[in-house]
Tab-separated table of C-alpha atoms in Angstrom:
chain	number	residue	atom	x	y	z
Z	1229	MET	CA	20.470	-149.013	25.514
Z	1230	GLY	CA	22.698	-147.322	23.708
Z	1231	ARG	CA	19.992	-144.259	23.734
Z	1232	LYS	CA	21.410	-140.953	22.461
Z	1233	LYS	CA	19.796	-138.187	24.050
Z	1234	GLY	CA	21.153	-134.569	24.035
Z	1235	ILE	CA	22.029	-135.163	19.836
Z	1236	VAL	CA	24.514	-132.696	18.499
Z	1237	LEU	CA	22.281	-131.235	16.332
Z	1238	VAL	CA	23.452	-131.642	12.218
Z	1239	ILE	CA	22.272	-130.565	9.159
Z	1240	PRO	CA	23.614	-131.628	6.562
Z	1241	ALA	CA	24.645	-128.521	3.816
Z	1242	ALA	CA	23.608	-130.362	1.135
Z	1243	LEU	CA	20.130	-130.436	3.046
Z	1244	VAL	CA	19.537	-127.045	1.114
Z	1245	MET	CA	16.262	-124.910	2.730
Z	1246	LEU	CA	14.405	-122.855	0.402
Z	1247	ALA	CA	12.201	-121.372	1.150
Z	1248	SER	CA	10.355	-120.142	-1.705
Z	1249	ALA	CA	9.734	-124.452	-2.168
Z	1250	THR	CA	7.116	-124.465	0.866
Z	1251	ASP	CA	5.828	-120.860	0.568
Z	1252	ALA	CA	2.233	-123.427	-0.364
Z	1253	GLN	CA	2.502	-124.791	2.646
Z	1254	ALA	CA	1.493	-122.327	4.670
Z	1255	GLY	CA	-1.573	-122.425	7.388
Z	1256	ALA	CA	-0.597	-124.323	10.864
Z	1257	ALA	CA	2.532	-138.983	26.665
Z	1258	PRO	CA	4.333	-138.155	28.284
Z	1259	GLY	CA	6.415	-141.076	28.441
Z	1260	THR	CA	9.217	-141.944	30.927
Z	1261	ARG	CA	12.552	-143.492	29.751
Z	1262	ALA	CA	12.979	-146.985	32.477
Z	1263	GLY	CA	15.885	-149.613	33.137
Z	1264	ALA	CA	16.620	-149.338	36.759
Z	1265	ALA	CA	18.841	-151.979	38.140
Z	1266	VAL	CA	17.485	-154.625	40.576
Z	1267	ALA	CA	19.618	-153.594	44.602
Z	1268	ALA	CA	20.605	-156.263	46.439
Z	1269	ASP	CA	17.772	-157.339	49.363
Z	1270	PRO	CA	19.161	-155.581	53.230
Z	1271	THR	CA	18.299	-158.802	54.674
Z	1272	ASP	CA	20.609	-161.127	52.920
Z	1273	PRO	CA	22.964	-162.777	55.235
Z	1274	PRO	CA	26.915	-161.402	54.125
Z	1275	ASP	CA	29.081	-163.111	52.608
Z	1276	GLN	CA	31.142	-165.454	55.168
Z	1277	GLY	CA	34.020	-165.549	52.564
Z	1278	GLY	CA	33.907	-169.025	52.874
Z	1279	GLN	CA	31.515	-172.900	52.434
Z	1280	PRO	CA	31.864	-175.443	55.602
Z	1281	SER	CA	33.919	-178.469	55.218
Z	1282	ALA	CA	31.482	-181.249	53.325
Z	1283	ASP	CA	31.085	-184.309	55.080
Z	1284	PRO	CA	33.134	-187.265	53.232
Z	1285	ASN	CA	29.926	-190.117	54.161
Z	1286	ALA	CA	27.249	-188.002	52.812
Z	1287	PRO	CA	25.152	-189.217	49.539
Z	1288	ALA	CA	25.991	-187.171	46.817
Z	1289	ASP	CA	23.412	-184.610	45.815
Z	1290	PRO	CA	21.885	-185.312	42.180
Z	1291	ASN	CA	21.172	-181.744	41.546
Z	1292	ALA	CA	24.459	-179.614	42.404
Z	1293	PRO	CA	26.252	-178.625	40.321
Z	1294	ALA	CA	29.373	-180.652	38.928
Z	1295	ASP	CA	32.543	-180.008	39.882
Z	1296	PRO	CA	35.163	-178.398	37.186
Z	1297	ASN	CA	38.218	-179.503	38.554
Z	1298	ALA	CA	37.211	-183.530	39.204
Z	1299	PRO	CA	38.619	-185.868	37.426
Z	1300	ALA	CA	36.450	-187.665	35.109
Z	1301	ASP	CA	35.018	-190.451	35.446
Z	1302	PRO	CA	35.509	-192.135	32.574
Z	1303	ASN	CA	32.684	-194.845	32.969
Z	1304	ALA	CA	29.915	-191.831	32.586
Z	1305	PRO	CA	28.249	-191.777	29.235
Z	1306	GLY	CA	29.956	-190.522	26.043
Z	1307	ASP	CA	28.829	-186.987	24.431
Z	1308	GLY	CA	29.010	-188.716	21.591
Z	1309	GLY	CA	31.502	-186.569	19.275
Z	1310	ALA	CA	29.472	-183.538	19.969
Z	1311	THR	CA	31.734	-180.296	19.752
Z	1312	ALA	CA	32.160	-179.180	23.053
Z	1313	PRO	CA	30.505	-175.306	22.775
Z	1314	PRO	CA	32.685	-172.082	22.946
Z	1315	ALA	CA	33.467	-171.572	26.668
Z	1316	ASP	CA	31.767	-167.876	26.217
Z	1317	GLY	CA	28.425	-169.938	25.798
Z	1318	GLY	CA	28.197	-166.823	22.767
Z	1319	GLY	CA	28.577	-167.898	19.147
Z	1320	ALA	CA	25.583	-170.392	17.366
Z	1321	ASP	CA	25.440	-172.355	15.545
Z	1322	PRO	CA	25.996	-171.512	12.157
Z	1323	SER	CA	24.729	-174.524	10.494
Z	1324	ALA	CA	21.838	-174.305	12.494
Z	1325	PRO	CA	18.146	-173.893	10.889
Z	1326	ALA	CA	16.889	-170.433	11.550
Z	1327	ASP	CA	14.228	-169.834	14.179
Z	1328	PRO	CA	11.157	-169.357	12.147
Z	1329	SER	CA	9.282	-166.879	15.123
Z	1330	ALA	CA	12.062	-164.345	15.402
Z	1331	PRO	CA	11.761	-161.654	13.832
Z	1332	PRO	CA	13.373	-160.182	10.036
Z	1333	ASP	CA	16.222	-158.830	10.566
Z	1334	ASP	CA	14.776	-155.843	7.980
Z	1335	GLY	CA	17.586	-152.821	9.835
Z	1336	ASP	CA	15.039	-150.596	7.292
Z	1337	GLN	CA	17.198	-147.546	6.712
Z	1338	GLY	CA	19.264	-147.988	9.986
Z	1339	ASP	CA	20.925	-151.553	9.654
Z	1340	GLN	CA	23.062	-150.819	6.375
Z	1341	GLY	CA	24.022	-147.228	6.826
Z	1342	ASP	CA	27.092	-145.158	5.099
Z	1343	PRO	CA	30.755	-147.302	4.988
Z	1344	SER	CA	31.900	-143.404	6.180
Z	1345	ALA	CA	29.788	-143.438	9.717
Z	1346	PRO	CA	31.299	-144.497	12.565
Z	1347	PRO	CA	30.604	-147.813	14.540
Z	1348	ASP	CA	27.512	-149.008	16.166
Z	1349	GLN	CA	27.464	-147.874	19.776
Z	1350	GLY	CA	25.622	-150.450	21.367
Z	1351	ALA	CA	23.149	-152.697	20.273
Z	1352	PRO	CA	19.147	-151.983	20.595
Z	1353	PRO	CA	17.369	-154.324	22.686
Z	1354	PRO	CA	15.215	-157.119	20.758
Z	1355	ALA	CA	12.632	-156.519	18.653
Z	1356	ASN	CA	9.578	-155.731	20.224
Z	1357	VAL	CA	11.026	-154.210	23.639
Z	1358	VAL	CA	9.441	-150.256	23.275
Z	1359	GLU	CA	11.479	-147.514	24.212
Z	1360	PRO	CA	8.925	-145.219	25.597
Z	1361	GLY	CA	9.123	-141.536	23.564
Z	1362	PRO	CA	9.969	-138.649	22.841
Z	1363	ASP	CA	10.240	-137.195	25.994
Z	1364	ALA	CA	9.907	-133.510	26.848
Z	1365	ASP	CA	13.370	-131.733	25.605
Z	1366	ASP	CA	12.386	-133.602	22.427
Z	1367	PHE	CA	10.086	-130.351	21.414
Z	1368	VAL	CA	11.545	-127.098	21.223
Z	1369	ASN	CA	10.746	-123.560	19.565
Z	1370	ILE	CA	10.843	-123.140	16.031
Z	1371	ARG	CA	12.366	-119.767	17.128
Z	1372	GLN	CA	15.319	-121.167	18.665
Z	1373	ALA	CA	15.822	-123.392	15.607
Z	1374	PRO	CA	19.280	-122.537	13.922
Z	1375	PRO	CA	19.280	-121.282	10.341
Z	1376	ALA	CA	19.212	-123.246	7.847
Z	1377	PRO	CA	22.493	-123.624	5.370
Z	1378	ARG	CA	22.129	-122.686	1.746
Z	1379	VAL	CA	24.157	-123.275	-1.061
Z	1380	ARG	CA	25.613	-121.115	-3.304
Z	1381	GLN	CA	24.710	-122.341	-7.152
Z	1382	GLY	CA	27.379	-121.984	-9.176
Z	1383	ARG	CA	27.004	-121.023	-12.871
Z	1384	GLY	CA	26.798	-124.063	-14.352
Z	1385	ALA	CA	23.600	-125.224	-12.146
Z	1386	SER	CA	20.602	-126.555	-13.517
Z	1387	ARG	CA	17.917	-124.845	-11.768
Z	1388	GLY	CA	15.089	-125.494	-12.890
Z	1389	THR	CA	12.339	-128.161	-10.907
Z	1390	PHE	CA	9.896	-130.114	-11.641
Z	1391	THR	CA	6.259	-131.532	-9.404
Z	1392	THR	CA	4.470	-134.734	-9.413
Z	1393	ARG	CA	1.174	-134.574	-8.296
Z	1394	CYS	CA	-0.132	-137.982	-6.340
Z	1395	GLY	CA	-2.252	-136.733	-3.459
Z	1396	ARG	CA	-1.987	-136.306	0.654
Z	1397	ASN	CA	-2.689	-140.031	1.349
Z	1398	GLU	CA	-6.710	-139.202	1.473
Z	1399	ASN	CA	-6.850	-142.988	0.216
Z	1400	GLY	CA	-5.671	-143.955	3.399
Z	1401	HIS	CA	-2.430	-146.654	2.423
Z	1402	HIS	CA	-1.218	-147.350	4.728
Z	1403	ASN	CA	1.225	-151.124	5.882
Z	1404	PRO	CA	4.183	-151.424	8.768
Z	1405	ASP	CA	6.204	-152.999	5.609
Z	1406	ASN	CA	8.876	-151.819	3.789
Z	1407	TYR	CA	9.723	-154.291	0.362
Z	1408	ILE	CA	13.178	-152.142	-0.210
Z	1409	VAL	CA	14.879	-153.272	3.110
Z	1410	ALA	CA	12.933	-156.005	3.887
Z	1411	PRO	CA	11.475	-157.092	0.394
Z	1412	GLY	CA	9.179	-160.750	1.410
Z	1413	VAL	CA	8.055	-159.434	4.704
Z	1414	SER	CA	4.384	-158.371	6.640
Z	1415	ASN	CA	5.419	-155.483	9.003
Z	1416	GLY	CA	9.337	-155.356	8.697
Z	1417	ALA	CA	9.065	-151.768	9.583
Z	1418	HIS	CA	7.128	-152.170	12.855
Z	1419	HIS	CA	5.681	-148.855	12.062
Z	1420	ILE	CA	2.876	-147.458	9.845
Z	1421	HIS	CA	4.057	-145.962	6.595
Z	1422	ASP	CA	1.930	-143.083	4.706
Z	1423	TYR	CA	1.801	-143.861	0.739
Z	1424	VAL	CA	1.209	-141.601	-2.266
Z	1425	GLY	CA	2.130	-142.822	-6.285
Z	1426	ASN	CA	1.744	-146.306	-6.805
Z	1427	LEU	CA	-1.942	-148.140	-5.140
Z	1428	SER	CA	-0.691	-151.422	-4.814
Z	1429	THR	CA	2.686	-151.248	-2.599
Z	1430	ASP	CA	3.783	-153.467	0.397
Z	1431	GLY	CA	6.005	-156.328	1.631
Z	1432	PHE	CA	5.803	-158.269	-1.202
Z	1433	SER	CA	5.729	-155.494	-3.633
Z	1434	THR	CA	8.297	-155.824	-7.255
Z	1435	ASP	CA	9.559	-154.079	-9.996
Z	1436	GLU	CA	7.447	-155.753	-12.335
Z	1437	SER	CA	4.078	-155.427	-9.829
Z	1438	LEU	CA	4.230	-152.272	-9.223
Z	1439	ALA	CA	4.575	-151.803	-12.796
Z	1440	ALA	CA	0.755	-153.099	-13.023
Z	1441	ALA	CA	-0.523	-151.394	-10.279
Z	1442	GLY	CA	-2.620	-147.319	-10.550
Z	1443	THR	CA	-1.598	-144.374	-8.691
Z	1444	THR	CA	-2.943	-141.800	-7.344
Z	1445	CYS	CA	-0.475	-139.022	-9.316
Z	1446	ALA	CA	-1.089	-136.885	-12.148
Z	1447	ARG	CA	0.357	-138.463	-15.605
Z	1448	GLY	CA	0.559	-141.982	-15.311
Z	1449	ASP	CA	3.385	-141.888	-12.849
Z	1450	GLN	CA	3.235	-144.899	-10.889
Z	1451	SER	CA	6.699	-144.239	-8.391
Z	1452	VAL	CA	6.247	-145.302	-5.516
Z	1453	PHE	CA	6.930	-142.480	-2.483
Z	1454	PHE	CA	6.378	-143.538	0.934
Z	1455	TRP	CA	6.833	-141.841	4.848
Z	1456	PRO	CA	6.421	-142.940	8.109
Z	1457	VAL	CA	2.812	-141.605	10.006
Z	1458	MET	CA	2.569	-138.579	12.310
Z	1459	ARG	CA	-0.024	-138.968	15.807
Z	1460	ILE	CA	-1.918	-137.135	17.582
Z	1461	ARG	CA	-0.928	-139.367	21.006
Z	1462	ALA	CA	-3.433	-138.736	23.355
Z	1463	GLN	CA	-6.619	-139.245	20.079
Z	1464	GLN	CA	-7.642	-143.166	20.013
Z	1465	ASP	CA	-5.966	-145.174	17.076
Z	1466	ASP	CA	-9.012	-146.797	15.301
Z	1467	SER	CA	-7.241	-148.067	12.161
Z	1468	ASP	CA	-7.244	-151.977	10.767
Z	1469	GLN	CA	-3.515	-151.951	12.396
Z	1470	ALA	CA	-4.391	-150.831	15.715
Z	1471	GLN	CA	-3.460	-153.997	17.739
Z	1472	GLN	CA	0.081	-154.137	15.667
Z	1473	SER	CA	0.879	-150.895	15.958
Z	1474	THR	CA	0.161	-150.502	19.731
Z	1475	ALA	CA	2.838	-153.811	20.334
Z	1476	ASP	CA	5.494	-152.108	18.453
Z	1477	GLY	CA	4.777	-149.294	20.066
Z	1478	ASN	CA	3.013	-147.309	18.011
Z	1479	THR	CA	0.633	-145.180	19.878
Z	1480	GLY	CA	-2.181	-143.159	18.950
Z	1481	ARG	CA	-4.602	-140.901	15.949
Z	1482	VAL	CA	-2.321	-140.793	12.567
Z	1483	VAL	CA	-2.393	-137.698	10.837
Z	1484	THR	CA	-3.047	-137.870	7.568
Z	1485	PRO	CA	-0.419	-134.877	6.677
Z	1486	ALA	CA	-2.614	-131.194	5.512
Z	1487	SER	CA	0.151	-130.651	2.115
Z	1488	VAL	CA	2.877	-132.944	0.217
Z	1489	SER	CA	4.983	-132.013	-2.535
Z	1490	LEU	CA	7.026	-133.845	-4.036
Z	1491	GLN	CA	9.637	-131.572	-5.997
Z	1492	PHE	CA	12.465	-132.885	-8.342
Z	1493	ARG	CA	14.959	-130.225	-8.104
Z	1494	GLY	CA	17.816	-129.724	-10.233
Z	1495	ASN	CA	21.781	-129.410	-8.798
Z	1496	PRO	CA	23.630	-126.891	-7.587
Z	1497	ARG	CA	26.736	-127.180	-10.581
Z	1498	THR	CA	26.101	-128.993	-13.329
Z	1499	ARG	CA	22.625	-130.358	-15.128
Z	1500	VAL	CA	21.004	-133.317	-14.830
Z	1501	VAL	CA	20.984	-136.104	-16.523
Z	1502	ALA	CA	17.529	-138.341	-16.038
Z	1503	MET	CA	16.445	-141.066	-14.075
Z	1504	PRO	CA	16.848	-144.514	-14.649
Z	1505	ARG	CA	13.159	-146.422	-14.051
Z	1506	PHE	CA	12.779	-148.210	-11.159
Z	1507	LEU	CA	15.825	-146.053	-9.400
Z	1508	ARG	CA	15.636	-146.843	-5.646
Z	1509	ILE	CA	16.721	-144.262	-3.436
Z	1510	ILE	CA	16.182	-144.257	0.524
Z	1511	THR	CA	16.230	-140.916	2.849
Z	1512	GLY	CA	17.910	-140.632	6.371
Z	1513	ASP	CA	18.287	-143.862	9.190
Z	1514	ALA	CA	15.004	-145.120	10.901
Z	1515	LYS	CA	17.275	-145.939	13.728
Z	1516	ALA	CA	19.201	-143.225	13.814
Z	1517	SER	CA	18.892	-142.833	17.873
Z	1518	THR	CA	21.259	-146.255	18.007
Z	1519	ASN	CA	23.217	-145.684	15.005
Z	1520	GLY	CA	24.345	-142.638	15.757
Z	1521	THR	CA	23.415	-139.464	12.842
Z	1522	ALA	CA	25.555	-140.092	10.380
Z	1523	ASN	CA	22.302	-140.728	7.815
Z	1524	ALA	CA	20.636	-138.170	9.443
Z	1525	ARG	CA	18.981	-135.958	6.904
Z	1526	ALA	CA	15.124	-135.244	7.759
Z	1527	LEU	CA	14.601	-131.235	7.999
Z	1528	TRP	CA	11.894	-129.556	10.739
Z	1529	THR	CA	10.985	-126.864	10.387
Z	1530	CYS	CA	7.265	-125.269	10.186
Z	1531	THR	CA	5.956	-123.230	7.540
Z	1532	GLY	CA	6.409	-118.906	7.519
Z	1533	PHE	CA	10.186	-120.238	9.302
Z	1534	GLN	CA	11.496	-122.720	6.370
Z	1535	ASN	CA	14.720	-120.292	7.066
Z	1536	ARG	CA	15.546	-122.185	10.454
Z	1537	ALA	CA	15.078	-126.333	11.260
Z	1538	PHE	CA	16.465	-128.797	13.266
Z	1539	THR	CA	17.001	-132.040	12.627
Z	1540	ASP	CA	16.875	-133.896	15.744
Z	1541	LYS	CA	13.672	-132.461	17.726
Z	1542	TYR	CA	10.696	-131.416	17.035
Z	1543	PRO	CA	9.119	-127.414	16.237
Z	1544	LEU	CA	6.267	-126.411	18.501
Z	1545	CYS	CA	4.896	-124.563	15.854
Z	1546	PRO	CA	3.207	-120.931	16.472
Z	1547	ARG	CA	-0.427	-120.779	16.005
Z	1548	GLY	CA	-1.897	-120.369	12.067
Z	1549	SER	CA	1.553	-122.530	11.405
Z	1550	ARG	CA	1.729	-126.314	10.756
Z	1551	VAL	CA	4.344	-128.586	11.750
Z	1552	THR	CA	6.872	-129.612	8.146
Z	1553	ARG	CA	9.365	-132.587	7.825
Z	1554	VAL	CA	11.165	-132.314	4.910
Z	1555	LEU	CA	13.217	-135.127	4.064
Z	1556	ASP	CA	15.818	-134.268	0.289
Z	1557	PHE	CA	17.299	-137.258	-0.913
Z	1558	ALA	CA	20.390	-138.257	-2.489
Z	1559	SER	CA	21.235	-137.684	-5.860
Z	1560	CYS	CA	24.468	-138.559	-7.434
Z	1561	TRP	CA	24.197	-141.167	-8.858
Z	1562	ASP	CA	26.935	-143.712	-9.833
Z	1563	GLY	CA	25.706	-144.387	-14.056
Z	1564	ARG	CA	25.058	-148.416	-13.164
Z	1565	ASN	CA	22.508	-149.680	-10.277
Z	1566	THR	CA	18.506	-149.218	-9.683
Z	1567	ASP	CA	19.530	-150.192	-5.816
Z	1568	SER	CA	22.439	-151.699	-4.269
Z	1569	ALA	CA	23.199	-154.074	-0.715
Z	1570	ASN	CA	23.036	-151.921	1.589
Z	1571	HIS	CA	20.175	-149.386	-0.406
Z	1572	ARG	CA	23.091	-146.288	-0.470
Z	1573	THR	CA	26.171	-146.741	-2.412
Z	1574	HIS	CA	24.605	-146.613	-6.462
Z	1575	VAL	CA	22.842	-143.318	-5.467
Z	1576	VAL	CA	24.731	-140.600	-3.352
Z	1577	PHE	CA	24.697	-136.792	-1.669
Z	1578	PRO	CA	26.456	-134.255	-3.591
Z	1579	ASP	CA	29.207	-132.715	-0.803
Z	1580	GLN	CA	28.845	-129.505	0.696
Z	1581	GLN	CA	29.288	-127.491	-2.557
Z	1582	GLY	CA	27.210	-128.999	-3.984
Z	1583	ASN	CA	29.906	-131.261	-6.258
Z	1584	CYS	CA	29.051	-135.353	-7.185
Z	1585	PRO	CA	31.972	-136.851	-6.308
Z	1586	GLN	CA	33.691	-138.441	-9.220
Z	1587	GLY	CA	32.622	-141.036	-11.438
Z	1588	THR	CA	28.755	-140.222	-10.171
Z	1589	GLN	CA	26.647	-138.020	-12.242
Z	1590	ALA	CA	23.507	-136.021	-11.337
Z	1591	VAL	CA	20.264	-136.467	-11.146
Z	1592	PRO	CA	17.023	-134.687	-9.782
Z	1593	GLN	CA	16.762	-134.373	-6.916
Z	1594	LEU	CA	13.933	-135.304	-4.476
Z	1595	ARG	CA	12.758	-132.736	-1.866
Z	1596	MET	CA	9.226	-134.214	0.375
Z	1597	THR	CA	7.566	-131.251	2.280
Z	1598	LEU	CA	5.686	-132.623	4.145
Z	1599	SER	CA	3.165	-130.256	6.301
Z	1600	TYR	CA	0.650	-130.890	9.701
Z	1601	ASN	CA	-2.160	-129.210	11.569
Z	1602	LEU	CA	-0.836	-130.423	15.069
Z	1603	PRO	CA	-1.294	-129.687	18.827
Z	1604	ALA	CA	1.837	-126.960	19.638
Z	1605	GLN	CA	2.268	-129.195	22.929
Z	1606	SER	CA	5.243	-130.589	24.078
Z	1607	GLN	CA	4.771	-134.992	23.404
Z	1608	ALA	CA	1.592	-134.281	21.962
Z	1609	PHE	CA	2.640	-135.995	18.529
Z	1610	ALA	CA	4.948	-138.426	17.275
Z	1611	VAL	CA	7.169	-139.622	14.416
Z	1612	ASP	CA	6.076	-143.860	13.899
Z	1613	SER	CA	9.328	-145.151	15.114
Z	1614	PHE	CA	10.474	-148.825	15.346
Z	1615	PRO	CA	9.793	-149.622	18.413
Z	1616	GLU	CA	13.250	-149.553	20.128
Z	1617	GLN	CA	13.885	-145.466	19.013
Z	1618	GLY	CA	11.959	-144.006	21.188
Z	1619	HIS	CA	9.873	-141.800	18.399
Z	1620	GLU	CA	13.226	-139.370	18.280
Z	1621	PRO	CA	12.920	-136.752	15.260
Z	1622	VAL	CA	16.111	-137.899	14.520
Z	1623	THR	CA	14.608	-141.152	13.423
Z	1624	ASP	CA	12.910	-139.575	10.219
Z	1625	HIS	CA	13.198	-140.885	6.990
Z	1626	ALA	CA	11.652	-141.434	3.283
Z	1627	ASP	CA	11.897	-143.803	1.049
Z	1628	PHE	CA	11.543	-143.714	-3.288
Z	1629	GLU	CA	11.379	-145.537	-6.812
Z	1630	ASN	CA	10.715	-143.943	-9.836
Z	1631	LEU	CA	8.163	-145.157	-11.623
Z	1632	MET	CA	8.103	-142.570	-14.360
Z	1633	PRO	CA	6.915	-143.893	-18.003
Z	1634	GLU	CA	9.705	-141.831	-19.639
Z	1635	ARG	CA	8.988	-139.122	-21.991
Z	1636	LEU	CA	7.380	-137.657	-18.669
Z	1637	MET	CA	11.239	-137.923	-17.230
Z	1638	ARG	CA	12.481	-136.609	-20.424
Z	1639	GLN	CA	9.558	-134.038	-19.410
Z	1640	ALA	CA	11.246	-133.972	-15.755
Z	1641	VAL	CA	15.067	-133.289	-16.760
Z	1642	SER	CA	13.900	-130.310	-19.728
Z	1643	CYS	CA	12.429	-128.625	-17.160
Z	1644	ILE	CA	14.812	-128.685	-14.757
Z	1645	ASN	CA	18.268	-127.775	-17.017
Z	1646	GLY	CA	16.537	-124.705	-19.507
Z	1647	GLY	CA	15.485	-123.218	-15.314
Z	1648	ARG	CA	11.470	-123.716	-15.517
Z	1649	ASN	CA	9.142	-124.351	-13.246
Z	1650	CYS	CA	7.069	-127.460	-14.170
């Protein structure tokens, strides 16, 4: 199915790991990949390279396939003028109505990727064809992780931070939807999300419905923050979504994060401007296992080891240390749009030196830091994924929509540009 095992480690330099940003988080099934071809039956008689001559007096077999070389029967009924299908039997009729039973092509973060990314190396299998995983080699001791790169801050850097406090999803706000990339669809993500912030978020959310809802965040921040859940694979899923999750290949008990940090940071080269209300941003690629790693952004590390991280491996943390996901969001806004067709081109990442591309301006960069108490055992835990993605860590991703009150956003910008930590 085009799985990319042994992915070359990619840690974009734009994903700066600042150890101080996550110091507050200190503290701490098997699967097989099948698909063998069916061997020929050794008892079948060998092909003799020819066929016996037909008896010209024998009656025609009504079940025999037509001879493609035979002349047309002028007395045969016509086809009513229908256009013949393509010779390869391939192309669908563009005028045919959509199959209402077909799953949506929601793409999540995967189908609408970076336009500069390499082409897809092979179509994934049909929806709900579950790829087993994760594999034992997806788990590596954190001490073997490469160092996380740092970006040197320039003279004009905005060095402050602003943290919004929204809890850890203690109230269990979960669903398998994604209104940003699969609007109006139930189970559009085929994996369960944790939500904090806006209390109403589901597959049918709109800017208007979100603006009318309550929030778990302090100071009236109605923003939406969500990411795929983590599970302990050997424990039972007792949630309301267990049956659907099992059908999508996501099994085990959902684990509430031990800590969640939602921090907005500055730019290494310049001051930041306010985000517009209803700005939507995604990070990572939920289908990186089949799409490739061009948009893979999440970092996997452990508390106490934030100076090193993986993008394509789960870390095995020492006793007392927690598995930690760090998800940085794009922060160079085009100054006009709150969303785009692929949910990426209106807000892009800075370059390796921290510079925003010409025609864009820096906005506060959201960094999600999620830590978990998980067993330090290979294949004991995994992130939820699309059925065909095999729970590979490189598929980690997250979504955000800004619904801060304008006054609160101005305060955040002031803190960041003023070098304060608020």
